[in-house]
């Protein structure tokens, strides 16, 4: 009974499991070796396909380009061992111009010159797409004017605007206008390559339009906004007797300093309120006797300055003038009426009548005027009158009266 239960027809005999494992291992090793061989063969094939034999390359031939300068054109000559597809040129760095070839290996073309110094760039392309480049600087007084005028703007120390327009050939004129006001024109003068002038900057914010035109009608336009600053206003009023001067100064943003100078005296500052920047100031100057040269300088907080001058001719009154009048009397024809006026005062009168000295006595020696009747002889009477003022001034008068 037990023997029947232990019966198993598929039971493997002891020792057979170890042999089969060895066979599997050997077979796996063979497969691995085979796979490695396949990988090596594949890598070699890829390497062989990618590696190309060194084949000597032939150098690309270049076109021969030369430029010949003539009066108004530059002649470009091209020679090649291949057919020229096209020629491309441009002046300086401007737009290129293309000229197609005619199916030949030589080519000649004339390019108009521009006045001044410029660089001509040439590029030649053959049928294989190979390029040859060439450039040459050319200076010419003839030819077209291709450069536009240049405008330069500078604000001067006097707060004016200096406008300078230049051109490499010749300027013609410059126009300018503020905002929409009427246009002003300035023509070229001595220097035909430059126009320079100064204009006042308008107060506040304004737009300035400037147009510069050269002799070939090339024009440059510049529009620029300006915020104009103003100078102080100064008014000097001289009194009727010329002994005083009233000064008025004004600036819309404030006065920083006022200085005054009269004749050769040292310049002096006018006192302003401390810690303030007044917009206006009024003061009076005492003037010296004689001539006075007045100079008033006012500076604003905007760093603008105005200098006003005034000359006062205040000569001292000359009261030492002597007037002598000798005429035949209207009431009595046998006498002559002599009248003398001297504001300073008459000190002495000397009379010579027909070569005879006649003494004249005055009631007072400082009287400003005197009247005398002088008897006349028959015939011609020659009188010489000499008057001396109290200041020593003398005057002589000669008169002939016929009776």
PDB file of N, CA and C in Angstrom, residues 95-157:
ATOM      1  N   UNK A  95      22.194 102.900 -49.250  1.00  0.00           N
ATOM      2  CA  UNK A  95      21.494 101.829 -49.952  1.00  0.00           C
ATOM      3  C   UNK A  95      22.303 101.300 -51.129  1.00  0.00           C
ATOM      4  N   UNK A  96      22.233  99.953 -51.321  1.00  0.00           N
ATOM      5  CA  UNK A  96      22.986  99.312 -52.404  1.00  0.00           C
ATOM      6  C   UNK A  96      22.238  99.406 -53.732  1.00  0.00           C
ATOM      7  N   UNK A  97      23.023  99.419 -54.821  1.00  0.00           N
ATOM      8  CA  UNK A  97      22.484  99.395 -56.179  1.00  0.00           C
ATOM      9  C   UNK A  97      23.032  98.172 -56.893  1.00  0.00           C
ATOM     10  N   UNK A  98      22.164  97.390 -57.580  1.00  0.00           N
ATOM     11  CA  UNK A  98      22.560  96.143 -58.242  1.00  0.00           C
ATOM     12  C   UNK A  98      22.502  96.310 -59.757  1.00  0.00           C
ATOM     13  N   UNK A  99      23.569  95.846 -60.421  1.00  0.00           N
ATOM     14  CA  UNK A  99      23.633  95.846 -61.891  1.00  0.00           C
ATOM     15  C   UNK A  99      23.844  94.404 -62.338  1.00  0.00           C
ATOM     16  N   UNK A 100      22.927  93.857 -63.165  1.00  0.00           N
ATOM     17  CA  UNK A 100      23.040  92.470 -63.620  1.00  0.00           C
ATOM     18  C   UNK A 100      24.100  92.344 -64.702  1.00  0.00           C
ATOM     19  N   UNK A 101      24.772  91.182 -64.688  1.00  0.00           N
ATOM     20  CA  UNK A 101      25.774  90.914 -65.710  1.00  0.00           C
ATOM     21  C   UNK A 101      25.141  90.581 -67.050  1.00  0.00           C
ATOM     22  N   UNK A 102      25.972  90.575 -68.080  1.00  0.00           N
ATOM     23  CA  UNK A 102      25.489  90.305 -69.445  1.00  0.00           C
ATOM     24  C   UNK A 102      25.904  88.935 -69.935  1.00  0.00           C
ATOM     25  N   UNK A 103      26.251  88.020 -69.008  1.00  0.00           N
ATOM     26  CA  UNK A 103      26.656  86.676 -69.395  1.00  0.00           C
ATOM     27  C   UNK A 103      28.112  86.578 -69.794  1.00  0.00           C
ATOM     28  N   UNK A 104      28.902  87.601 -69.456  1.00  0.00           N
ATOM     29  CA  UNK A 104      30.314  87.595 -69.800  1.00  0.00           C
ATOM     30  C   UNK A 104      31.157  87.614 -68.534  1.00  0.00           C
ATOM     31  N   UNK A 105      32.458  87.401 -68.693  1.00  0.00           N
ATOM     32  CA  UNK A 105      33.386  87.378 -67.559  1.00  0.00           C
ATOM     33  C   UNK A 105      34.069  88.731 -67.362  1.00  0.00           C
ATOM     34  N   UNK A 106      33.696  89.729 -68.154  1.00  0.00           N
ATOM     35  CA  UNK A 106      34.206  91.087 -67.974  1.00  0.00           C
ATOM     36  C   UNK A 106      33.014  92.025 -67.861  1.00  0.00           C
ATOM     37  N   UNK A 107      33.232  93.143 -67.157  1.00  0.00           N
ATOM     38  CA  UNK A 107      32.136  94.079 -66.941  1.00  0.00           C
ATOM     39  C   UNK A 107      32.702  95.461 -66.654  1.00  0.00           C
ATOM     40  N   UNK A 108      32.099  96.498 -67.214  1.00  0.00           N
ATOM     41  CA  UNK A 108      32.494  97.891 -66.975  1.00  0.00           C
ATOM     42  C   UNK A 108      31.238  98.718 -66.750  1.00  0.00           C
ATOM     43  N   UNK A 109      31.271  99.565 -65.706  1.00  0.00           N
ATOM     44  CA  UNK A 109      30.121 100.432 -65.422  1.00  0.00           C
ATOM     45  C   UNK A 109      30.600 101.753 -64.850  1.00  0.00           C
ATOM     46  N   UNK A 110      29.883 102.828 -65.177  1.00  0.00           N
ATOM     47  CA  UNK A 110      30.186 104.164 -64.670  1.00  0.00           C
ATOM     48  C   UNK A 110      29.225 104.498 -63.529  1.00  0.00           C
ATOM     49  N   UNK A 111      29.782 104.985 -62.425  1.00  0.00           N
ATOM     50  CA  UNK A 111      28.991 105.342 -61.251  1.00  0.00           C
ATOM     51  C   UNK A 111      29.161 106.837 -61.000  1.00  0.00           C
ATOM     52  N   UNK A 112      28.068 107.622 -60.928  1.00  0.00           N
ATOM     53  CA  UNK A 112      28.193 109.074 -60.704  1.00  0.00           C
ATOM     54  C   UNK A 112      28.908 109.372 -59.388  1.00  0.00           C
ATOM     55  N   UNK A 113      29.796 110.390 -59.425  1.00  0.00           N
ATOM     56  CA  UNK A 113      30.535 110.799 -58.225  1.00  0.00           C
ATOM     57  C   UNK A 113      29.690 111.714 -57.360  1.00  0.00           C
ATOM     58  N   UNK A 114      30.044 111.748 -56.066  1.00  0.00           N
ATOM     59  CA  UNK A 114      29.470 112.700 -55.128  1.00  0.00           C
ATOM     60  C   UNK A 114      30.567 113.658 -54.693  1.00  0.00           C
ATOM     61  N   UNK A 115      30.188 114.919 -54.479  1.00  0.00           N
ATOM     62  CA  UNK A 115      31.160 115.915 -54.043  1.00  0.00           C
ATOM     63  C   UNK A 115      31.647 115.600 -52.635  1.00  0.00           C
ATOM     64  N   UNK A 116      32.936 115.903 -52.386  1.00  0.00           N
ATOM     65  CA  UNK A 116      33.525 115.630 -51.080  1.00  0.00           C
ATOM     66  C   UNK A 116      34.260 114.303 -51.061  1.00  0.00           C
ATOM     67  N   UNK A 117      34.560 113.811 -49.863  1.00  0.00           N
ATOM     68  CA  UNK A 117      35.268 112.532 -49.707  1.00  0.00           C
ATOM     69  C   UNK A 117      34.270 111.451 -49.307  1.00  0.00           C
ATOM     70  N   UNK A 118      34.238 110.362 -50.087  1.00  0.00           N
ATOM     71  CA  UNK A 118      33.311 109.260 -49.836  1.00  0.00           C
ATOM     72  C   UNK A 118      33.990 107.942 -50.179  1.00  0.00           C
ATOM     73  N   UNK A 119      33.421 106.850 -49.662  1.00  0.00           N
ATOM     74  CA  UNK A 119      33.951 105.512 -49.908  1.00  0.00           C
ATOM     75  C   UNK A 119      33.000 104.757 -50.822  1.00  0.00           C
ATOM     76  N   UNK A 120      33.537 104.243 -51.940  1.00  0.00           N
ATOM     77  CA  UNK A 120      32.755 103.449 -52.887  1.00  0.00           C
ATOM     78  C   UNK A 120      33.009 101.969 -52.605  1.00  0.00           C
ATOM     79  N   UNK A 121      31.950 101.234 -52.254  1.00  0.00           N
ATOM     80  CA  UNK A 121      32.032  99.802 -51.969  1.00  0.00           C
ATOM     81  C   UNK A 121      31.470  99.020 -53.147  1.00  0.00           C
ATOM     82  N   UNK A 122      32.252  98.016 -53.650  1.00  0.00           N
ATOM     83  CA  UNK A 122      31.853  97.220 -54.807  1.00  0.00           C
ATOM     84  C   UNK A 122      31.899  95.741 -54.428  1.00  0.00           C
ATOM     85  N   UNK A 123      30.858  94.964 -54.843  1.00  0.00           N
ATOM     86  CA  UNK A 123      30.808  93.518 -54.613  1.00  0.00           C
ATOM     87  C   UNK A 123      30.415  92.833 -55.910  1.00  0.00           C
ATOM     88  N   UNK A 124      31.205  91.842 -56.336  1.00  0.00           N
ATOM     89  CA  UNK A 124      30.962  91.108 -57.572  1.00  0.00           C
ATOM     90  C   UNK A 124      30.613  89.664 -57.210  1.00  0.00           C
ATOM     91  N   UNK A 125      29.540  89.124 -57.794  1.00  0.00           N
ATOM     92  CA  UNK A 125      29.090  87.750 -57.547  1.00  0.00           C
ATOM     93  C   UNK A 125      29.075  87.015 -58.879  1.00  0.00           C
ATOM     94  N   UNK A 126      29.783  85.828 -58.944  1.00  0.00           N
ATOM     95  CA  UNK A 126      29.821  85.048 -60.188  1.00  0.00           C
ATOM     96  C   UNK A 126      28.675  84.044 -60.215  1.00  0.00           C
ATOM     97  N   UNK A 127      28.614  83.252 -61.288  1.00  0.00           N
ATOM     98  CA  UNK A 127      27.501  82.312 -61.485  1.00  0.00           C
ATOM     99  C   UNK A 127      27.475  81.222 -60.425  1.00  0.00           C
ATOM    100  N   UNK A 128      28.622  80.952 -59.768  1.00  0.00           N
ATOM    101  CA  UNK A 128      28.665  79.939 -58.712  1.00  0.00           C
ATOM    102  C   UNK A 128      28.323  80.506 -57.341  1.00  0.00           C
ATOM    103  N   UNK A 129      28.002  81.789 -57.296  1.00  0.00           N
ATOM    104  CA  UNK A 129      27.645  82.415 -56.036  1.00  0.00           C
ATOM    105  C   UNK A 129      28.830  82.910 -55.231  1.00  0.00           C
ATOM    106  N   UNK A 130      30.035  82.837 -55.774  1.00  0.00           N
ATOM    107  CA  UNK A 130      31.221  83.331 -55.070  1.00  0.00           C
ATOM    108  C   UNK A 130      31.275  84.855 -55.140  1.00  0.00           C
ATOM    109  N   UNK A 131      31.691  85.494 -54.023  1.00  0.00           N
ATOM    110  CA  UNK A 131      31.716  86.948 -53.913  1.00  0.00           C
ATOM    111  C   UNK A 131      33.142  87.487 -53.866  1.00  0.00           C
ATOM    112  N   UNK A 132      33.332  88.634 -54.496  1.00  0.00           N
ATOM    113  CA  UNK A 132      34.586  89.376 -54.403  1.00  0.00           C
ATOM    114  C   UNK A 132      34.228  90.813 -54.032  1.00  0.00           C
ATOM    115  N   UNK A 133      34.859  91.354 -52.982  1.00  0.00           N
ATOM    116  CA  UNK A 133      34.545  92.716 -52.531  1.00  0.00           C
ATOM    117  C   UNK A 133      35.755  93.626 -52.726  1.00  0.00           C
ATOM    118  N   UNK A 134      35.451  94.933 -52.894  1.00  0.00           N
ATOM    119  CA  UNK A 134      36.506  95.926 -53.100  1.00  0.00           C
ATOM    120  C   UNK A 134      35.952  97.280 -52.666  1.00  0.00           C
ATOM    121  N   UNK A 135      36.807  98.123 -52.059  1.00  0.00           N
ATOM    122  CA  UNK A 135      36.388  99.472 -51.682  1.00  0.00           C
ATOM    123  C   UNK A 135      37.513 100.451 -51.952  1.00  0.00           C
ATOM    124  N   UNK A 136      37.132 101.720 -52.202  1.00  0.00           N
ATOM    125  CA  UNK A 136      38.127 102.753 -52.493  1.00  0.00           C
ATOM    126  C   UNK A 136      37.566 104.105 -52.088  1.00  0.00           C
ATOM    127  N   UNK A 137      38.405 104.905 -51.393  1.00  0.00           N
ATOM    128  CA  UNK A 137      38.018 106.265 -51.024  1.00  0.00           C
ATOM    129  C   UNK A 137      38.233 107.196 -52.197  1.00  0.00           C
ATOM    130  N   UNK A 138      37.250 108.052 -52.467  1.00  0.00           N
ATOM    131  CA  UNK A 138      37.311 108.961 -53.606  1.00  0.00           C
ATOM    132  C   UNK A 138      36.972 110.365 -53.125  1.00  0.00           C
ATOM    133  N   UNK A 139      37.830 111.316 -53.478  1.00  0.00           N
ATOM    134  CA  UNK A 139      37.596 112.724 -53.150  1.00  0.00           C
ATOM    135  C   UNK A 139      37.389 113.494 -54.441  1.00  0.00           C
ATOM    136  N   UNK A 140      36.300 114.258 -54.495  1.00  0.00           N
ATOM    137  CA  UNK A 140      35.975 114.978 -55.722  1.00  0.00           C
ATOM    138  C   UNK A 140      35.340 116.314 -55.379  1.00  0.00           C
ATOM    139  N   UNK A 141      35.739 117.351 -56.110  1.00  0.00           N
ATOM    140  CA  UNK A 141      35.092 118.653 -55.964  1.00  0.00           C
ATOM    141  C   UNK A 141      33.864 118.758 -56.859  1.00  0.00           C
ATOM    142  N   UNK A 142      33.858 117.948 -57.918  1.00  0.00           N
ATOM    143  CA  UNK A 142      32.708 117.928 -58.812  1.00  0.00           C
ATOM    144  C   UNK A 142      31.730 116.857 -58.332  1.00  0.00           C
ATOM    145  N   UNK A 143      30.677 116.660 -59.106  1.00  0.00           N
ATOM    146  CA  UNK A 143      29.731 115.617 -58.758  1.00  0.00           C
ATOM    147  C   UNK A 143      28.574 116.151 -57.927  1.00  0.00           C
ATOM    148  N   UNK A 144      27.687 115.233 -57.600  1.00  0.00           N
ATOM    149  CA  UNK A 144      26.488 115.596 -56.865  1.00  0.00           C
ATOM    150  C   UNK A 144      26.816 115.819 -55.387  1.00  0.00           C
ATOM    151  N   UNK A 145      25.968 116.648 -54.760  1.00  0.00           N
ATOM    152  CA  UNK A 145      26.089 116.896 -53.319  1.00  0.00           C
ATOM    153  C   UNK A 145      25.133 115.951 -52.604  1.00  0.00           C
ATOM    154  N   UNK A 146      25.671 114.945 -51.947  1.00  0.00           N
ATOM    155  CA  UNK A 146      24.841 113.923 -51.318  1.00  0.00           C
ATOM    156  C   UNK A 146      24.678 114.114 -49.818  1.00  0.00           C
ATOM    157  N   UNK A 147      25.469 115.013 -49.220  1.00  0.00           N
ATOM    158  CA  UNK A 147      25.418 115.181 -47.767  1.00  0.00           C
ATOM    159  C   UNK A 147      24.508 116.355 -47.423  1.00  0.00           C
ATOM    160  N   UNK A 148      23.638 116.139 -46.477  1.00  0.00           N
ATOM    161  CA  UNK A 148      22.704 117.174 -46.064  1.00  0.00           C
ATOM    162  C   UNK A 148      23.381 118.133 -45.077  1.00  0.00           C
ATOM    163  N   UNK A 149      22.903 119.374 -45.010  1.00  0.00           N
ATOM    164  CA  UNK A 149      23.492 120.330 -44.054  1.00  0.00           C
ATOM    165  C   UNK A 149      23.353 119.829 -42.613  1.00  0.00           C
ATOM    166  N   UNK A 150      24.304 120.272 -41.774  1.00  0.00           N
ATOM    167  CA  UNK A 150      24.311 119.907 -40.360  1.00  0.00           C
ATOM    168  C   UNK A 150      23.966 121.149 -39.542  1.00  0.00           C
ATOM    169  N   UNK A 151      23.022 121.005 -38.612  1.00  0.00           N
ATOM    170  CA  UNK A 151      22.578 122.115 -37.766  1.00  0.00           C
ATOM    171  C   UNK A 151      23.088 121.891 -36.355  1.00  0.00           C
ATOM    172  N   UNK A 152      23.696 122.938 -35.783  1.00  0.00           N
ATOM    173  CA  UNK A 152      24.194 122.880 -34.399  1.00  0.00           C
ATOM    174  C   UNK A 152      23.614 124.046 -33.615  1.00  0.00           C
ATOM    175  N   UNK A 153      23.137 123.766 -32.396  1.00  0.00           N
ATOM    176  CA  UNK A 153      22.531 124.787 -31.547  1.00  0.00           C
ATOM    177  C   UNK A 153      23.300 124.894 -30.235  1.00  0.00           C
ATOM    178  N   UNK A 154      23.632 126.124 -29.834  1.00  0.00           N
ATOM    179  CA  UNK A 154      24.344 126.386 -28.576  1.00  0.00           C
ATOM    180  C   UNK A 154      23.714 127.589 -27.894  1.00  0.00           C
ATOM    181  N   UNK A 155      23.580 127.492 -26.571  1.00  0.00           N
ATOM    182  CA  UNK A 155      23.116 128.627 -25.770  1.00  0.00           C
ATOM    183  C   UNK A 155      24.338 129.374 -25.255  1.00  0.00           C
ATOM    184  N   UNK A 156      24.434 130.671 -25.552  1.00  0.00           N
ATOM    185  CA  UNK A 156      25.595 131.468 -25.192  1.00  0.00           C
ATOM    186  C   UNK A 156      25.527 131.889 -23.731  1.00  0.00           C
ATOM    187  N   UNK A 157      26.626 132.492 -23.275  1.00  0.00           N
ATOM    188  CA  UNK A 157      26.657 133.014 -21.902  1.00  0.00           C
ATOM    189  C   UNK A 157      25.637 134.126 -21.698  1.00  0.00           C
TER     190      UNK A 157
END
